[in-house]
mmCIF file of C-alpha atoms in Angstrom:
data_model
loop_
_atom_site.group_PDB
_atom_site.id
_atom_site.type_symbol
_atom_site.label_atom_id
_atom_site.label_comp_id
_atom_site.label_asym_id
_atom_site.label_seq_id
_atom_site.Cartn_x
_atom_site.Cartn_y
_atom_site.Cartn_z
ATOM 1 C CA UNK A 1 0.000 0.000 0.000
ATOM 2 C CA UNK A 2 0.876 3.671 -0.160
ATOM 3 C CA UNK A 3 3.462 4.967 2.283
ATOM 4 C CA UNK A 4 3.385 8.226 4.187
ATOM 5 C CA UNK A 5 6.304 9.330 6.318
ATOM 6 C CA UNK A 6 6.534 11.892 9.076
ATOM 7 C CA UNK A 7 9.547 13.590 10.498
ATOM 8 C CA UNK A 8 10.492 13.818 13.268
ATOM 9 C CA UNK A 9 8.850 10.890 15.008
ATOM 10 C CA UNK A 10 9.450 12.402 18.399
ATOM 11 C CA UNK A 11 10.429 15.894 19.489
ATOM 12 C CA UNK A 12 10.917 17.627 22.805
ATOM 13 C CA UNK A 13 11.088 21.390 22.815
ATOM 14 C CA UNK A 14 11.055 24.223 25.288
ATOM 15 C CA UNK A 15 8.050 26.418 25.812
ATOM 16 C CA UNK A 16 8.036 29.386 23.437
ATOM 17 C CA UNK A 17 9.934 27.709 20.624
ATOM 18 C CA UNK A 18 8.535 26.590 17.266
ATOM 19 C CA UNK A 19 8.519 23.079 15.896
ATOM 20 C CA UNK A 20 8.128 21.961 12.281
ATOM 21 C CA UNK A 21 6.700 18.574 11.385
ATOM 22 C CA UNK A 22 6.994 17.190 7.862
ATOM 23 C CA UNK A 23 4.576 14.836 6.156
ATOM 24 C CA UNK A 24 5.576 13.164 2.905
ATOM 25 C CA UNK A 25 3.775 10.813 0.566
ATOM 26 C CA UNK A 26 6.556 8.556 -0.662
ATOM 27 C CA UNK A 27 5.107 6.727 -3.631
ATOM 28 C CA UNK A 28 2.106 8.733 -4.728
ATOM 29 C CA UNK A 29 1.053 12.301 -5.254
ATOM 30 C CA UNK A 30 -1.322 13.788 -2.749
ATOM 31 C CA UNK A 31 -3.145 16.974 -3.628
ATOM 32 C CA UNK A 32 -4.785 16.815 -0.223
ATOM 33 C CA UNK A 33 -3.253 16.031 3.118
ATOM 34 C CA UNK A 34 -4.871 16.158 6.518
ATOM 35 C CA UNK A 35 -3.454 17.008 9.910
ATOM 36 C CA UNK A 36 -4.873 15.379 13.021
ATOM 37 C CA UNK A 37 -4.190 15.649 16.683
ATOM 38 C CA UNK A 38 -4.642 12.793 19.111
ATOM 39 C CA UNK A 39 -4.553 13.017 22.883
ATOM 40 C CA UNK A 40 -3.755 9.880 24.904
ATOM 41 C CA UNK A 41 -6.477 7.265 24.662
ATOM 42 C CA UNK A 42 -8.628 9.596 22.605
ATOM 43 C CA UNK A 43 -9.786 9.705 19.035
ATOM 44 C CA UNK A 44 -8.244 11.632 16.179
ATOM 45 C CA UNK A 45 -9.371 15.213 15.844
ATOM 46 C CA UNK A 46 -9.013 16.841 12.454
ATOM 47 C CA UNK A 47 -7.095 20.098 12.703
ATOM 48 C CA UNK A 48 -6.878 21.189 9.104
ATOM 49 C CA UNK A 49 -7.021 20.166 5.489
ATOM 50 C CA UNK A 50 -3.922 20.979 3.497
ATOM 51 C CA UNK A 51 -4.291 21.560 -0.220
ATOM 52 C CA UNK A 52 -1.339 21.769 -2.568
ATOM 53 C CA UNK A 53 -0.835 25.285 -3.833
ATOM 54 C CA UNK A 54 -3.515 26.907 -1.723
ATOM 55 C CA UNK A 55 -4.238 27.907 1.836
ATOM 56 C CA UNK A 56 -5.129 25.264 4.356
ATOM 57 C CA UNK A 57 -8.652 24.962 5.662
ATOM 58 C CA UNK A 58 -8.754 24.924 9.436
ATOM 59 C CA UNK A 59 -11.363 23.291 11.622
ATOM 60 C CA UNK A 60 -13.334 25.369 14.061
ATOM 61 C CA UNK A 61 -11.331 26.168 17.161
ATOM 62 C CA UNK A 62 -7.926 25.582 15.579
ATOM 63 C CA UNK A 63 -5.749 28.706 15.519
ATOM 64 C CA UNK A 64 -4.299 29.121 12.047
ATOM 65 C CA UNK A 65 -1.622 31.508 13.278
ATOM 66 C CA UNK A 66 -0.437 28.977 15.814
ATOM 67 C CA UNK A 67 -0.536 25.921 13.585
ATOM 68 C CA UNK A 68 0.973 27.004 10.278
ATOM 69 C CA UNK A 69 0.469 24.623 7.399
ATOM 70 C CA UNK A 70 2.320 24.727 4.105
ATOM 71 C CA UNK A 71 1.634 22.295 1.270
ATOM 72 C CA UNK A 72 4.460 23.242 -1.054
ATOM 73 C CA UNK A 73 4.383 20.237 -3.353
ATOM 74 C CA UNK A 74 2.289 17.209 -4.215
ATOM 75 C CA UNK A 75 4.309 15.074 -1.821
ATOM 76 C CA UNK A 76 5.052 17.369 1.108
ATOM 77 C CA UNK A 77 3.029 19.188 3.717
ATOM 78 C CA UNK A 78 4.464 20.800 6.833
ATOM 79 C CA UNK A 79 2.879 21.730 10.131
ATOM 80 C CA UNK A 80 4.648 24.312 12.263
ATOM 81 C CA UNK A 81 3.582 24.690 15.862
ATOM 82 C CA UNK A 82 4.560 28.254 16.712
ATOM 83 C CA UNK A 83 5.393 29.448 20.214
ATOM 84 C CA UNK A 84 4.647 26.019 21.613
ATOM 85 C CA UNK A 85 3.246 25.625 25.111
ATOM 86 C CA UNK A 86 2.893 22.522 27.288
ATOM 87 C CA UNK A 87 -0.778 22.210 26.331
ATOM 88 C CA UNK A 88 0.338 21.717 22.726
ATOM 89 C CA UNK A 89 1.976 18.457 23.738
ATOM 90 C CA UNK A 90 0.212 15.753 21.771
ATOM 91 C CA UNK A 91 0.485 13.137 19.043
ATOM 92 C CA UNK A 92 0.244 14.801 15.629
ATOM 93 C CA UNK A 93 -0.657 12.580 12.707
ATOM 94 C CA UNK A 94 -0.887 13.461 9.044
ATOM 95 C CA UNK A 95 -2.636 11.579 6.304
ATOM 96 C CA UNK A 96 -2.454 11.800 2.552
ATOM 97 C CA UNK A 97 -5.292 11.022 0.210
ATOM 98 C CA UNK A 98 -4.673 9.203 -3.025
ATOM 99 C CA UNK A 99 -6.730 9.295 -6.220
ATOM 100 C CA UNK A 100 -8.973 6.517 -4.891
ATOM 101 C CA UNK A 101 -9.840 8.752 -1.941
ATOM 102 C CA UNK A 102 -8.257 6.380 0.535
ATOM 103 C CA UNK A 103 -6.341 8.043 3.327
ATOM 104 C CA UNK A 104 -2.956 6.740 4.356
ATOM 105 C CA UNK A 105 -1.651 7.815 7.698
ATOM 106 C CA UNK A 106 1.847 8.735 8.662
ATOM 107 C CA UNK A 107 3.455 7.157 11.737
ATOM 108 C CA UNK A 108 2.810 10.272 13.786
ATOM 109 C CA UNK A 109 4.957 12.768 15.667
ATOM 110 C CA UNK A 110 4.914 12.882 19.433
ATOM 111 C CA UNK A 111 5.489 16.442 20.599
ATOM 112 C CA UNK A 112 6.415 17.196 24.173
ATOM 113 C CA UNK A 113 6.713 20.815 25.232
ATOM 114 C CA UNK A 114 8.535 21.404 28.493
ATOM 115 C CA UNK B 1 -21.552 19.390 13.740
ATOM 116 C CA UNK B 2 -21.331 15.766 12.792
ATOM 117 C CA UNK B 3 -20.707 13.322 15.596
ATOM 118 C CA UNK B 4 -19.650 9.714 15.328
ATOM 119 C CA UNK B 5 -19.978 7.564 18.409
ATOM 120 C CA UNK B 6 -18.740 4.056 19.008
ATOM 121 C CA UNK B 7 -19.726 1.502 21.575
ATOM 122 C CA UNK B 8 -18.389 -0.023 23.612
ATOM 123 C CA UNK B 9 -15.502 2.214 24.602
ATOM 124 C CA UNK B 10 -13.548 -0.754 25.932
ATOM 125 C CA UNK B 11 -13.907 -4.496 25.418
ATOM 126 C CA UNK B 12 -11.969 -7.262 27.106
ATOM 127 C CA UNK B 13 -12.486 -10.697 25.617
ATOM 128 C CA UNK B 14 -11.027 -14.126 26.111
ATOM 129 C CA UNK B 15 -8.912 -15.269 23.222
ATOM 130 C CA UNK B 16 -11.127 -17.172 20.828
ATOM 131 C CA UNK B 17 -14.282 -15.236 21.668
ATOM 132 C CA UNK B 18 -16.017 -12.967 19.211
ATOM 133 C CA UNK B 19 -15.933 -9.163 19.329
ATOM 134 C CA UNK B 20 -18.204 -6.490 17.884
ATOM 135 C CA UNK B 21 -17.934 -2.706 17.836
ATOM 136 C CA UNK B 22 -20.769 -0.462 16.748
ATOM 137 C CA UNK B 23 -20.510 2.911 15.073
ATOM 138 C CA UNK B 24 -23.312 5.499 14.936
ATOM 139 C CA UNK B 25 -23.308 8.783 13.077
ATOM 140 C CA UNK B 26 -25.534 11.762 13.789
ATOM 141 C CA UNK B 27 -25.842 12.359 10.033
ATOM 142 C CA UNK B 28 -26.162 10.229 6.919
ATOM 143 C CA UNK B 29 -22.791 9.273 5.529
ATOM 144 C CA UNK B 30 -21.592 8.895 1.964
ATOM 145 C CA UNK B 31 -19.121 6.258 3.056
ATOM 146 C CA UNK B 32 -17.565 4.809 6.155
ATOM 147 C CA UNK B 33 -14.044 3.603 6.737
ATOM 148 C CA UNK B 34 -12.573 1.439 9.462
ATOM 149 C CA UNK B 35 -9.109 1.751 10.925
ATOM 150 C CA UNK B 36 -7.061 -0.186 13.446
ATOM 151 C CA UNK B 37 -4.531 1.487 15.694
ATOM 152 C CA UNK B 38 -2.148 -0.666 17.666
ATOM 153 C CA UNK B 39 -0.853 0.676 20.990
ATOM 154 C CA UNK B 40 1.795 3.284 20.218
ATOM 155 C CA UNK B 41 1.087 3.112 16.501
ATOM 156 C CA UNK B 42 -0.843 5.033 13.906
ATOM 157 C CA UNK B 43 -4.212 4.237 12.312
ATOM 158 C CA UNK B 44 -4.082 1.640 9.568
ATOM 159 C CA UNK B 45 -6.814 1.552 6.953
ATOM 160 C CA UNK B 46 -8.869 -1.630 7.003
ATOM 161 C CA UNK B 47 -11.786 -1.115 4.651
ATOM 162 C CA UNK B 48 -14.253 1.318 3.095
ATOM 163 C CA UNK B 49 -17.996 0.754 2.756
ATOM 164 C CA UNK B 50 -20.040 2.818 0.342
ATOM 165 C CA UNK B 51 -23.349 1.136 -0.394
ATOM 166 C CA UNK B 52 -26.396 0.990 1.829
ATOM 167 C CA UNK B 53 -26.581 -2.397 3.537
ATOM 168 C CA UNK B 54 -23.142 -3.381 2.281
ATOM 169 C CA UNK B 55 -21.344 -6.276 3.945
ATOM 170 C CA UNK B 56 -17.664 -6.998 3.411
ATOM 171 C CA UNK B 57 -15.453 -9.679 4.865
ATOM 172 C CA UNK B 58 -11.739 -9.861 5.453
ATOM 173 C CA UNK B 59 -10.847 -13.260 6.853
ATOM 174 C CA UNK B 60 -12.201 -13.165 10.423
ATOM 175 C CA UNK B 61 -13.455 -9.560 10.126
ATOM 176 C CA UNK B 62 -16.957 -8.705 8.926
ATOM 177 C CA UNK B 63 -17.953 -5.108 8.220
ATOM 178 C CA UNK B 64 -21.506 -3.880 7.748
ATOM 179 C CA UNK B 65 -22.942 -0.549 6.626
ATOM 180 C CA UNK B 66 -26.482 0.145 7.753
ATOM 181 C CA UNK B 67 -29.410 0.560 5.395
ATOM 182 C CA UNK B 68 -29.798 4.199 6.394
ATOM 183 C CA UNK B 69 -26.031 4.772 6.051
ATOM 184 C CA UNK B 70 -25.859 6.157 9.576
ATOM 185 C CA UNK B 71 -24.407 3.170 11.361
ATOM 186 C CA UNK B 72 -21.851 0.463 10.865
ATOM 187 C CA UNK B 73 -20.369 -2.475 12.694
ATOM 188 C CA UNK B 74 -17.181 -4.481 12.784
ATOM 189 C CA UNK B 75 -17.319 -8.080 13.968
ATOM 190 C CA UNK B 76 -14.267 -10.201 14.643
ATOM 191 C CA UNK B 77 -14.732 -13.949 14.895
ATOM 192 C CA UNK B 78 -12.520 -16.029 17.178
ATOM 193 C CA UNK B 79 -10.264 -13.213 18.347
ATOM 194 C CA UNK B 80 -6.500 -13.649 18.472
ATOM 195 C CA UNK B 81 -3.875 -11.743 20.434
ATOM 196 C CA UNK B 82 -2.888 -9.964 17.229
ATOM 197 C CA UNK B 83 -6.325 -8.304 17.175
ATOM 198 C CA UNK B 84 -5.377 -6.111 20.135
ATOM 199 C CA UNK B 85 -5.742 -2.411 19.428
ATOM 200 C CA UNK B 86 -8.246 0.389 19.058
ATOM 201 C CA UNK B 87 -10.719 0.186 16.221
ATOM 202 C CA UNK B 88 -11.997 3.450 14.783
ATOM 203 C CA UNK B 89 -14.748 4.042 12.307
ATOM 204 C CA UNK B 90 -14.555 7.236 10.280
ATOM 205 C CA UNK B 91 -17.249 8.696 8.107
ATOM 206 C CA UNK B 92 -17.553 11.412 5.539
ATOM 207 C CA UNK B 93 -20.538 13.295 4.204
ATOM 208 C CA UNK B 94 -21.581 13.749 0.612
ATOM 209 C CA UNK B 95 -19.439 16.336 -1.116
ATOM 210 C CA UNK B 96 -17.113 16.596 1.861
ATOM 211 C CA UNK B 97 -13.758 14.862 1.783
ATOM 212 C CA UNK B 98 -13.131 15.262 5.511
ATOM 213 C CA UNK B 99 -13.274 12.230 7.748
ATOM 214 C CA UNK B 100 -14.889 12.398 11.157
ATOM 215 C CA UNK B 101 -13.454 9.739 13.396
ATOM 216 C CA UNK B 102 -15.513 7.788 15.857
ATOM 217 C CA UNK B 103 -14.637 7.642 19.515
ATOM 218 C CA UNK B 104 -12.971 4.259 19.099
ATOM 219 C CA UNK B 105 -13.264 0.876 20.795
ATOM 220 C CA UNK B 106 -10.223 -0.443 22.571
ATOM 221 C CA UNK B 107 -9.949 -4.220 22.390
ATOM 222 C CA UNK B 108 -7.829 -6.194 24.774
ATOM 223 C CA UNK B 109 -7.444 -9.960 24.621
ATOM 224 C CA UNK B 110 -7.110 -12.217 27.629
ATOM 225 C CA UNK B 111 -4.847 -15.123 26.607
#
């Protein structure tokens, strides 16, 4: 099946710093990628839809200035958590949609803000 | 907004017993997908159902999509230790590519 990678897999940063997470579709082109957030033992919550060449669409309650999304190419989307705070600590997962509208998930990035 | 609920939240079964998780949407869905997430892992796509009343099987797993396209179920026959994980349903509405994930059912197996 299709492969989606995320980098880094785990990151620890200090409060006030920014962190960039990359999501890549390795063997297919993805015009649309999705960014989710998952708290421990909870479900996935969609944060935003990332479209190649256009602005991301954010879900209600998600601050677009805090979670910057850039979908620069058909295989890469980035999520930057700006001025991170401890409450931003979470598991961030991206997914990429192929032409058959199936979503393939990346392995996730565990962010810890100290 | 759309809500997708799953029951039960947790299920502990003896190895070899059957397991079922139920998924209910507050709105009619265009399709429903099922995912499995192992502890510490990421969601892995299992299947997609599109048609009203559709039933699909994958070995010991049986997936159903309700006639009204608002509910779905996943049934596992004769569970094995490899079935451990959280099972999520995820639905999307007509004309909307976004997936709304269900609350998940965490399955643990007693050997």
